[in-house]
Amino acid sequence: MPRPTHRPGLASPVWAAALIALLPPAPAQAQSDVTIEQVRDGLHVISGIGGNIAVRVTGEGVVLVDTGSPRRFEEVERLVASVTSEPIRYVINTHLHPDHTGGNPQVSDDVELAAHTATLDLMLRRGLPAPPRTVFTDERTFRTGDAEVRAIHLGAGHTGGDVVVYFPDLRVVHVGDLLHEVAPFIDYEHGGSSAAWVTTLDRLLDLDFDVVIAGHGPLMDRGDVVAFRDQMETVRTRIRDMIRGGALRRHVGARIVSEDLTWTHYRSGGFMARSLSGLYEELAAELRR
Ligand SMILES: [Zn+2]
């Protein structure tokens, strides 16, 4: 009987190293592709000006989640004005990154500009312009018109100051970059953590919602949250096993590539390009404990 020929499987480092060189870069969002789309009655999402921006129209003013990329807030205001004549009354930043806070300097002084206390600290530390004017630690509820908007810190993940903004009457939640259409960026420099990310998404799933506005990409649902959470747990387990098996940091990039892990399909995605080194350190530290 002929011996079966050896075919390298997905776990083979040789195969993976060859594959990683062929991985496509992450898809880039076209600059000109700016849209405002209705999610529910009284809730719209603006895409294409940095991170996704939620626009909650309440009858007595607009609550905005995030302000997009720097120097483009006139576009945001124009799109808001295309769906309501109400003024912007509250702005909530989901986290510090400039594609979510870049419009802050153009937010008028009479608007309450709120974020988590860690986001204020981090923006001050980085010298980012127009940090939040009011802060909270666990939760802040905004009541305006007939709407309730809850800004909640469920824990760290993408950064240390992550906030989700929950619209309970609409069963929609904006989660900032705790969800991303391509792959997560674990921003260790600013308090990010893969362990905390899993716990934070577990807490998110305790909320009653069926539509998710991710930081980037199309609308998502509970199943996307579960899949994202599970992929985070899987990459943690696999890299932890590699470290136990003696893998060095430089080995992990090739060995983690796998067909079932969508985050590893893009070499310039936030996971492959920006998170692996820190994740290795995080898991190695967990193993030393
Ligand atoms: Zn971000």
mmCIF file with all atom_site columns, C-alpha atoms and ligand atoms in Angstrom, residues 51 66 94-100 158-159 162 176-178 180 185 187 215-216 274, ligand 1:
data_model
loop_
_atom_site.group_PDB
_atom_site.id
_atom_site.type_symbol
_atom_site.label_atom_id
_atom_site.label_alt_id
_atom_site.label_comp_id
_atom_site.label_asym_id
_atom_site.label_entity_id
_atom_site.label_seq_id
_atom_site.pdbx_PDB_ins_code
_atom_site.Cartn_x
_atom_site.Cartn_y
_atom_site.Cartn_z
_atom_site.occupancy
_atom_site.B_iso_or_equiv
_atom_site.pdbx_formal_charge
_atom_site.auth_seq_id
_atom_site.auth_comp_id
_atom_site.auth_asym_id
_atom_site.auth_atom_id
_atom_site.pdbx_PDB_model_num
ATOM   1  C  CA . GLY A 1 51  ? -15.437 55.794 12.528 1.00 0.00 ? 51  GLY A CA 1
ATOM   2  C  CA . ASP A 1 66  ? -18.317 60.131 18.022 1.00 0.00 ? 66  ASP A CA 1
ATOM   3  C  CA . THR A 1 94  ? -16.541 55.990 22.499 1.00 0.00 ? 94  THR A CA 1
ATOM   4  C  CA . HIS A 1 95  ? -12.732 56.236 22.943 1.00 0.00 ? 95  HIS A CA 1
ATOM   5  C  CA . LEU A 1 96  ? -9.776  58.495 22.285 1.00 0.00 ? 96  LEU A CA 1
ATOM   6  C  CA . HIS A 1 97  ? -8.717  57.636 18.727 1.00 0.00 ? 97  HIS A CA 1
ATOM   7  C  CA . PRO A 1 98  ? -8.667  60.572 16.286 1.00 0.00 ? 98  PRO A CA 1
ATOM   8  C  CA . ASP A 1 99  ? -11.016 58.902 13.796 1.00 0.00 ? 99  ASP A CA 1
ATOM   9  C  CA . HIS A 1 100 ? -13.632 59.021 16.596 1.00 0.00 ? 100 HIS A CA 1
ATOM   10 C  CA . HIS A 1 158 ? -9.828  48.167 22.392 1.00 0.00 ? 158 HIS A CA 1
ATOM   11 C  CA . THR A 1 159 ? -8.601  50.865 24.829 1.00 0.00 ? 159 THR A CA 1
ATOM   12 C  CA . ASP A 1 162 ? -14.068 52.129 25.875 1.00 0.00 ? 162 ASP A CA 1
ATOM   13 C  CA . GLY A 1 176 ? -17.058 51.930 19.068 1.00 0.00 ? 176 GLY A CA 1
ATOM   14 C  CA . ASP A 1 177 ? -14.094 49.822 17.994 1.00 0.00 ? 177 ASP A CA 1
ATOM   15 C  CA . LEU A 1 178 ? -15.024 46.943 20.318 1.00 0.00 ? 178 LEU A CA 1
ATOM   16 C  CA . HIS A 1 180 ? -14.673 46.036 13.664 1.00 0.00 ? 180 HIS A CA 1
ATOM   17 C  CA . PHE A 1 185 ? -6.725  46.502 17.133 1.00 0.00 ? 185 PHE A CA 1
ATOM   18 C  CA . ASP A 1 187 ? -4.307  49.243 21.700 1.00 0.00 ? 187 ASP A CA 1
ATOM   19 C  CA . GLY A 1 215 ? -16.774 51.371 14.943 1.00 0.00 ? 215 GLY A CA 1
ATOM   20 C  CA . HIS A 1 216 ? -16.135 50.551 11.291 1.00 0.00 ? 216 HIS A CA 1
ATOM   21 C  CA . ARG A 1 274 ? -0.700  46.023 15.228 1.00 0.00 ? 274 ARG A CA 1
HETATM 22 ZN ZN . ZN  B 2 .   ? -10.193 53.000 17.739 1.00 0.00 ? 1   ZN  B ZN 1
#
